[in-house]
Amino acid sequence: MRTSNVSYLVKKGITSVWKNFVMSFASFSILLVSLLQISIAVLVMTNIDIIMGNIEDMNQISIFVVEDITDAQLDHIKSVLNNNADLTDVQYISPDEGKIRFNENLGEYAEIMEYLEENPVPHSFFARVKDIQRIRPVVTAVQSIDGVEEVRAPYDFASALQNIRKTFSVIVIGVMATLVLVSIVIISNTIRSSVFARRNEITIMKYVGATNGFIKLPFFVEGMFVGVVAGAASWGLTWFVYDSIFSLFTDNFTLWEMFGFFNLIPFDGVCWTVLGINCAAGALLGAVGTIISMGKYLKV
Amino acid sequence: MVEMKNVNVHYSSGVDALVDVNLRINDGEFVFIVGESGAGKSTLMKLMMRELVPSSGRVFVNGYNLSKLKGNRVAKFRRSIGVVFQEFRLIQDFTVYENVSFVLRIADQSGKYIRQRVPYVLNLVELAHKAKSRTKELSGGEQQRVAIARALANDPGLLIVDEPTGNLDPKRSYEIVGLLKEINRCGTTVVMITHEHELVRYFGGRIINLDKGTITFDETIGGNDENE
C-alpha cells in the first residue's frame, strides 16, 4: 500500500476518535481503570517480592565448633566458609565475644554466668545463606568441615518462606492473567459496540473491494490511540496512588523496616518504564480488542 | 463479460432461489433483469458480486471464476466491477468527494490520480459543484448519482445496478437510467436489476425475466428513448 494511503488511513483512525467521542470515551475509561489496576498490582507485587527477599536475607545459620579446636582448624573453617559461594556476611565470634552477647540476651539473669568457672560459650561463626532454597545443602556442606560440631539453621522459617513465595507467585500470575483477560473482554465489547455502530460503513467498504487490512487499519489505529492515551493517563494516576502508598511506609521507616519494608521501589526510579509499559499495554489491549470485535463484520 | 452455467442456488431454509440458470452477457451490453419479488434477482446480483457462491454450477465475471475464487482474492475482483445499490449505501459522514475518493484509495491509487479522477467522474454525473457537500445533505437523486460516480471511479468494465430507482420519484428515475445508458454508450457493460416495467419498456434493450428462480424470457426490445 502507498505511504500516502497508509497515512490517510492512520489520520482517519485518529479523527474517528473525535467523531465517535462517546464510544472512544467509554473505551478510554475502561482501559484507564484496567491499566491502573494492572500497574498498581505489578508495582505492589514487585515490592512484596522485594520485602520477601529482605525477610529471606534475614536468615542466618549459626556454626559451633568443637571444644578442643586448634588455631589451624579455626583458620581452615574461616577459609572454607569465606570461600563458600552460597554464604555471605561470614562472621567469627570468639568465646569472649560470645559470652558478652549471651549476657546481653540474658538481661537481668546475666549474673548466672558469674557463677561458672569457665566460659561455656564455644568458638562460633554466623553466616547468611544467599538463596534460602539452598539452605539444606549448604548446612550439610558446612557440617562436614573438620572441627565443626553443630550447625543451627532456621529450616522452618526457610520452608515457610518458600511456601509463601510459591503461593505468592501463583497468586500474582492468577491476578495478572485475570485482570488482562477481563480487560480484553470488556474492551472488545466496548469496541464491538463502536464497530457495530459503523457496520454499514464496513459493509460498503467490503462491497467496493476493500481488503480486511484496509478496513481494519483505521479501527486498529483508533483502538491503539485510545489505548496509548489511557496508558498515559493511568500512568499519572498510578504515580499519584503509588506515591501515596509509598509515603505511608517511608514516613515511619524504622517501624516498617522491622518487617522487611526497606529497599522499596520509589516511583521516580521506574517512572519512564511504567509510562512505556502502560502505553504499550494500552495500545496492545486496544489493538487486540479491535481484532476480536471486527471479525464478524468483515464476512461480507 | 458475465457467464453463468447451470447455476443453482439452494438456501438452507429450503428455498431454491435459482434453478439451472444459464446466461451470457457480453461486453458492452445493457441488460435489464426483471422479475417479481422473490424471483431470484437479488440472488443473481449477489452471485455476480461474489457475495454468494452457487450451490452448483459456475459463475464467471470479468474473467474471474467466482465459483472457485478464494476469499483473499474477492477484494481484488470487486475492484474490477462497479456496484450501485437501491439504498445508495454511501458513507453519510463523508463528503461527496470522499465517498468517491475512498474507492480509489482502496485500489491504492496515487494522490495525483485521485485528484484528477474524482472531479472527472463527478462531472460525468453532474455533481462536481457538490464535491464538498456532506452526503446526508443531498437529495435522493443526487445521492444515487454519487453512488454511480463511486461505482465508476475505478473505471470498471461491468456496472451492476440494483433497483437504482427504487427510492426516487419518476422524473429522477428516468434521469438515472438515462445516465446509465450514457455510461453504457461509452463502453461499460451495465446490468440493471429492476421491477419497474415502465422504465424497461421506455428505454428498451435486452431484458431477462426471472420467475421462481428460472429465466423465462431473454429478448431484446426496442425502446421509446431511441426515437427521441
PDB file of C-alpha atoms in Angstrom, chain A residues 7-178:
ATOM      1  CA  SER A   7      -1.152   7.937   6.297  1.00  0.00           C
ATOM      2  CA  TYR A   8      -4.713   8.657   5.104  1.00  0.00           C
ATOM      3  CA  LEU A   9      -5.985   5.606   6.999  1.00  0.00           C
ATOM      4  CA  VAL A  10      -3.972   6.489  10.108  1.00  0.00           C
ATOM      5  CA  LYS A  11      -5.387  10.019  10.011  1.00  0.00           C
ATOM      6  CA  LYS A  12      -8.855   8.563   9.517  1.00  0.00           C
ATOM      7  CA  GLY A  13      -8.390   6.368  12.609  1.00  0.00           C
ATOM      8  CA  ILE A  14      -7.338   9.296  14.777  1.00  0.00           C
ATOM      9  CA  THR A  15     -10.146  11.577  13.576  1.00  0.00           C
ATOM     10  CA  SER A  16     -12.605   8.733  14.273  1.00  0.00           C
ATOM     11  CA  VAL A  17     -11.704   9.076  17.961  1.00  0.00           C
ATOM     12  CA  TRP A  18     -13.353  12.507  17.992  1.00  0.00           C
ATOM     13  CA  LYS A  19     -16.156  11.562  15.624  1.00  0.00           C
ATOM     14  CA  ASN A  20     -17.137   8.653  17.866  1.00  0.00           C
ATOM     15  CA  PHE A  21     -16.343  10.517  21.049  1.00  0.00           C
ATOM     16  CA  VAL A  22     -18.829   8.754  23.332  1.00  0.00           C
ATOM     17  CA  MET A  23     -17.629   5.249  22.424  1.00  0.00           C
ATOM     18  CA  SER A  24     -13.996   6.397  22.483  1.00  0.00           C
ATOM     19  CA  PHE A  25     -14.511   7.832  25.939  1.00  0.00           C
ATOM     20  CA  ALA A  26     -16.102   4.567  27.121  1.00  0.00           C
ATOM     21  CA  SER A  27     -13.111   2.582  25.788  1.00  0.00           C
ATOM     22  CA  PHE A  28     -10.731   5.110  27.317  1.00  0.00           C
ATOM     23  CA  SER A  29     -12.384   4.867  30.761  1.00  0.00           C
ATOM     24  CA  ILE A  30     -12.343   1.073  30.790  1.00  0.00           C
ATOM     25  CA  LEU A  31      -8.740   0.943  29.629  1.00  0.00           C
ATOM     26  CA  LEU A  32      -7.783   3.563  32.205  1.00  0.00           C
ATOM     27  CA  VAL A  33      -9.255   1.567  35.092  1.00  0.00           C
ATOM     28  CA  SER A  34      -7.826  -1.719  33.795  1.00  0.00           C
ATOM     29  CA  LEU A  35      -4.338  -0.322  33.280  1.00  0.00           C
ATOM     30  CA  LEU A  36      -4.426   1.449  36.639  1.00  0.00           C
ATOM     31  CA  GLN A  37      -5.319  -1.825  38.356  1.00  0.00           C
ATOM     32  CA  ILE A  38      -2.668  -3.738  36.455  1.00  0.00           C
ATOM     33  CA  SER A  39       0.150  -1.243  37.029  1.00  0.00           C
ATOM     34  CA  ILE A  40      -0.649  -0.770  40.733  1.00  0.00           C
ATOM     35  CA  ALA A  41      -0.869  -4.565  41.095  1.00  0.00           C
ATOM     36  CA  VAL A  42       2.505  -5.026  39.362  1.00  0.00           C
ATOM     37  CA  LEU A  43       4.208  -2.366  41.500  1.00  0.00           C
ATOM     38  CA  VAL A  44       2.709  -3.631  44.752  1.00  0.00           C
ATOM     39  CA  MET A  45       3.573  -7.221  43.891  1.00  0.00           C
ATOM     40  CA  THR A  46       7.115  -6.295  42.884  1.00  0.00           C
ATOM     41  CA  ASN A  47       7.521  -4.568  46.231  1.00  0.00           C
ATOM     42  CA  ILE A  48       6.068  -7.548  48.090  1.00  0.00           C
ATOM     43  CA  ASP A  49       8.653  -9.656  46.275  1.00  0.00           C
ATOM     44  CA  ILE A  50      11.377  -7.277  47.465  1.00  0.00           C
ATOM     45  CA  ILE A  51      10.029  -7.432  51.022  1.00  0.00           C
ATOM     46  CA  MET A  52      10.038 -11.241  50.838  1.00  0.00           C
ATOM     47  CA  GLY A  53      13.638 -11.059  49.640  1.00  0.00           C
ATOM     48  CA  ASN A  54      14.501  -8.756  52.532  1.00  0.00           C
ATOM     49  CA  ILE A  55      12.956 -11.182  55.004  1.00  0.00           C
ATOM     50  CA  GLU A  56      14.837 -14.039  53.386  1.00  0.00           C
ATOM     51  CA  ASP A  57      18.079 -12.115  53.770  1.00  0.00           C
ATOM     52  CA  MET A  58      17.497 -12.049  57.484  1.00  0.00           C
ATOM     53  CA  ASN A  59      18.039 -15.806  57.699  1.00  0.00           C
ATOM     54  CA  GLN A  60      21.192 -16.737  59.471  1.00  0.00           C
ATOM     55  CA  ILE A  61      22.901 -20.006  60.277  1.00  0.00           C
ATOM     56  CA  SER A  62      24.974 -20.482  63.449  1.00  0.00           C
ATOM     57  CA  ILE A  63      28.058 -22.705  63.259  1.00  0.00           C
ATOM     58  CA  PHE A  64      29.530 -24.052  66.514  1.00  0.00           C
ATOM     59  CA  VAL A  65      32.940 -25.701  66.577  1.00  0.00           C
ATOM     60  CA  VAL A  66      34.332 -28.499  68.737  1.00  0.00           C
ATOM     61  CA  GLU A  67      35.602 -27.601  72.225  1.00  0.00           C
ATOM     62  CA  ASP A  68      39.268 -28.520  71.704  1.00  0.00           C
ATOM     63  CA  ILE A  69      39.669 -26.736  68.400  1.00  0.00           C
ATOM     64  CA  THR A  70      43.152 -25.720  67.295  1.00  0.00           C
ATOM     65  CA  ASP A  71      44.043 -22.373  65.734  1.00  0.00           C
ATOM     66  CA  ALA A  72      44.890 -24.133  62.491  1.00  0.00           C
ATOM     67  CA  GLN A  73      41.439 -25.768  62.385  1.00  0.00           C
ATOM     68  CA  LEU A  74      39.749 -22.418  63.124  1.00  0.00           C
ATOM     69  CA  ASP A  75      41.653 -20.775  60.254  1.00  0.00           C
ATOM     70  CA  HIS A  76      40.650 -23.659  57.996  1.00  0.00           C
ATOM     71  CA  ILE A  77      36.950 -23.295  58.916  1.00  0.00           C
ATOM     72  CA  LYS A  78      37.129 -19.498  58.374  1.00  0.00           C
ATOM     73  CA  SER A  79      38.722 -20.001  54.993  1.00  0.00           C
ATOM     74  CA  VAL A  80      36.195 -22.668  53.865  1.00  0.00           C
ATOM     75  CA  LEU A  81      33.229 -20.529  54.972  1.00  0.00           C
ATOM     76  CA  ASN A  82      34.568 -17.391  53.291  1.00  0.00           C
ATOM     77  CA  ASN A  83      35.126 -19.309  50.048  1.00  0.00           C
ATOM     78  CA  ASN A  84      31.640 -20.826  50.049  1.00  0.00           C
ATOM     79  CA  ALA A  85      29.744 -19.031  47.287  1.00  0.00           C
ATOM     80  CA  ASP A  86      26.379 -19.764  48.957  1.00  0.00           C
ATOM     81  CA  LEU A  87      27.309 -17.832  52.103  1.00  0.00           C
ATOM     82  CA  THR A  88      27.613 -14.154  52.810  1.00  0.00           C
ATOM     83  CA  ASP A  89      28.386 -11.974  55.851  1.00  0.00           C
ATOM     84  CA  VAL A  90      30.525 -14.685  57.467  1.00  0.00           C
ATOM     85  CA  GLN A  91      31.342 -13.533  60.987  1.00  0.00           C
ATOM     86  CA  TYR A  92      33.660 -15.186  63.530  1.00  0.00           C
ATOM     87  CA  ILE A  93      32.615 -14.887  67.194  1.00  0.00           C
ATOM     88  CA  SER A  94      35.263 -15.679  69.795  1.00  0.00           C
ATOM     89  CA  PRO A  95      34.180 -17.257  73.120  1.00  0.00           C
ATOM     90  CA  ASP A  96      34.680 -13.898  74.894  1.00  0.00           C
ATOM     91  CA  GLU A  97      32.542 -12.030  72.368  1.00  0.00           C
ATOM     92  CA  GLY A  98      30.033 -14.843  72.509  1.00  0.00           C
ATOM     93  CA  LYS A  99      29.822 -14.506  76.247  1.00  0.00           C
ATOM     94  CA  ILE A 100      29.123 -10.762  76.011  1.00  0.00           C
ATOM     95  CA  ARG A 101      26.321 -11.398  73.501  1.00  0.00           C
ATOM     96  CA  PHE A 102      24.953 -14.193  75.639  1.00  0.00           C
ATOM     97  CA  ASN A 103      24.920 -11.879  78.668  1.00  0.00           C
ATOM     98  CA  GLU A 104      23.058  -9.285  76.651  1.00  0.00           C
ATOM     99  CA  ASN A 105      20.459 -11.860  75.739  1.00  0.00           C
ATOM    100  CA  LEU A 106      20.123 -12.993  79.358  1.00  0.00           C
ATOM    101  CA  GLY A 107      19.450  -9.452  80.518  1.00  0.00           C
ATOM    102  CA  GLU A 108      18.717  -9.334  84.256  1.00  0.00           C
ATOM    103  CA  TYR A 109      19.751 -13.000  84.588  1.00  0.00           C
ATOM    104  CA  ALA A 110      23.242 -12.313  83.242  1.00  0.00           C
ATOM    105  CA  GLU A 111      24.813 -12.767  86.690  1.00  0.00           C
ATOM    106  CA  ILE A 112      24.259 -16.522  86.364  1.00  0.00           C
ATOM    107  CA  MET A 113      27.327 -16.531  84.149  1.00  0.00           C
ATOM    108  CA  GLU A 114      29.399 -15.194  87.069  1.00  0.00           C
ATOM    109  CA  TYR A 115      28.956 -18.485  88.911  1.00  0.00           C
ATOM    110  CA  LEU A 116      30.531 -20.533  86.147  1.00  0.00           C
ATOM    111  CA  GLU A 117      34.231 -21.284  86.477  1.00  0.00           C
ATOM    112  CA  GLU A 118      34.868 -21.465  82.758  1.00  0.00           C
ATOM    113  CA  ASN A 119      33.375 -19.645  79.821  1.00  0.00           C
ATOM    114  CA  PRO A 120      30.929 -22.199  78.316  1.00  0.00           C
ATOM    115  CA  VAL A 121      30.497 -20.342  75.026  1.00  0.00           C
ATOM    116  CA  PRO A 122      32.418 -22.073  72.190  1.00  0.00           C
ATOM    117  CA  HIS A 123      34.070 -20.547  69.148  1.00  0.00           C
ATOM    118  CA  SER A 124      31.358 -19.919  66.634  1.00  0.00           C
ATOM    119  CA  PHE A 125      30.531 -18.402  63.267  1.00  0.00           C
ATOM    120  CA  PHE A 126      27.453 -16.707  61.886  1.00  0.00           C
ATOM    121  CA  ALA A 127      26.698 -16.522  58.209  1.00  0.00           C
ATOM    122  CA  ARG A 128      23.770 -15.755  55.888  1.00  0.00           C
ATOM    123  CA  VAL A 129      22.647 -18.151  53.185  1.00  0.00           C
ATOM    124  CA  LYS A 130      22.235 -16.183  49.960  1.00  0.00           C
ATOM    125  CA  ASP A 131      19.488 -18.358  48.498  1.00  0.00           C
ATOM    126  CA  ILE A 132      17.144 -19.672  51.141  1.00  0.00           C
ATOM    127  CA  GLN A 133      16.171 -22.564  48.866  1.00  0.00           C
ATOM    128  CA  ARG A 134      19.732 -23.909  49.167  1.00  0.00           C
ATOM    129  CA  ILE A 135      19.803 -23.861  52.943  1.00  0.00           C
ATOM    130  CA  ARG A 136      19.852 -27.690  53.385  1.00  0.00           C
ATOM    131  CA  PRO A 137      22.781 -28.497  51.047  1.00  0.00           C
ATOM    132  CA  VAL A 138      24.713 -25.533  52.480  1.00  0.00           C
ATOM    133  CA  VAL A 139      24.215 -26.734  56.056  1.00  0.00           C
ATOM    134  CA  THR A 140      25.272 -30.271  55.060  1.00  0.00           C
ATOM    135  CA  ALA A 141      28.428 -28.893  53.428  1.00  0.00           C
ATOM    136  CA  VAL A 142      29.286 -26.764  56.479  1.00  0.00           C
ATOM    137  CA  GLN A 143      28.564 -29.660  58.816  1.00  0.00           C
ATOM    138  CA  SER A 144      31.186 -31.769  57.034  1.00  0.00           C
ATOM    139  CA  ILE A 145      34.013 -29.257  57.669  1.00  0.00           C
ATOM    140  CA  ASP A 146      36.600 -30.686  60.028  1.00  0.00           C
ATOM    141  CA  GLY A 147      36.166 -29.162  63.514  1.00  0.00           C
ATOM    142  CA  VAL A 148      32.519 -28.141  63.130  1.00  0.00           C
ATOM    143  CA  GLU A 149      30.369 -29.652  65.856  1.00  0.00           C
ATOM    144  CA  GLU A 150      26.892 -28.269  65.164  1.00  0.00           C
ATOM    145  CA  VAL A 151      25.104 -26.083  62.626  1.00  0.00           C
ATOM    146  CA  ARG A 152      21.797 -24.493  63.533  1.00  0.00           C
ATOM    147  CA  ALA A 153      19.594 -23.265  60.710  1.00  0.00           C
ATOM    148  CA  PRO A 154      16.051 -21.833  60.582  1.00  0.00           C
ATOM    149  CA  TYR A 155      14.650 -24.685  58.474  1.00  0.00           C
ATOM    150  CA  ASP A 156      11.026 -23.999  59.423  1.00  0.00           C
ATOM    151  CA  PHE A 157      11.386 -20.333  58.602  1.00  0.00           C
ATOM    152  CA  ALA A 158      13.007 -21.146  55.283  1.00  0.00           C
ATOM    153  CA  SER A 159      10.396 -23.697  54.383  1.00  0.00           C
ATOM    154  CA  ALA A 160       7.554 -21.334  55.351  1.00  0.00           C
ATOM    155  CA  LEU A 161       9.070 -18.542  53.271  1.00  0.00           C
ATOM    156  CA  GLN A 162       9.472 -20.836  50.282  1.00  0.00           C
ATOM    157  CA  ASN A 163       5.836 -21.882  50.517  1.00  0.00           C
ATOM    158  CA  ILE A 164       4.683 -18.282  50.877  1.00  0.00           C
ATOM    159  CA  ARG A 165       6.754 -17.275  47.859  1.00  0.00           C
ATOM    160  CA  LYS A 166       5.414 -20.111  45.711  1.00  0.00           C
ATOM    161  CA  THR A 167       1.813 -19.296  46.683  1.00  0.00           C
ATOM    162  CA  PHE A 168       2.520 -15.622  46.108  1.00  0.00           C
ATOM    163  CA  SER A 169       3.852 -16.323  42.593  1.00  0.00           C
ATOM    164  CA  VAL A 170       0.726 -18.311  41.731  1.00  0.00           C
ATOM    165  CA  ILE A 171      -1.499 -15.502  43.077  1.00  0.00           C
ATOM    166  CA  VAL A 172       0.481 -12.883  41.109  1.00  0.00           C
ATOM    167  CA  ILE A 173       0.177 -14.819  37.853  1.00  0.00           C
ATOM    168  CA  GLY A 174      -3.525 -15.524  38.517  1.00  0.00           C
ATOM    169  CA  VAL A 175      -4.378 -11.906  39.369  1.00  0.00           C
ATOM    170  CA  MET A 176      -2.459 -10.559  36.369  1.00  0.00           C
ATOM    171  CA  ALA A 177      -3.990 -13.063  33.949  1.00  0.00           C
ATOM    172  CA  THR A 178      -7.490 -12.346  35.286  1.00  0.00           C
TER     173      THR A 178
END
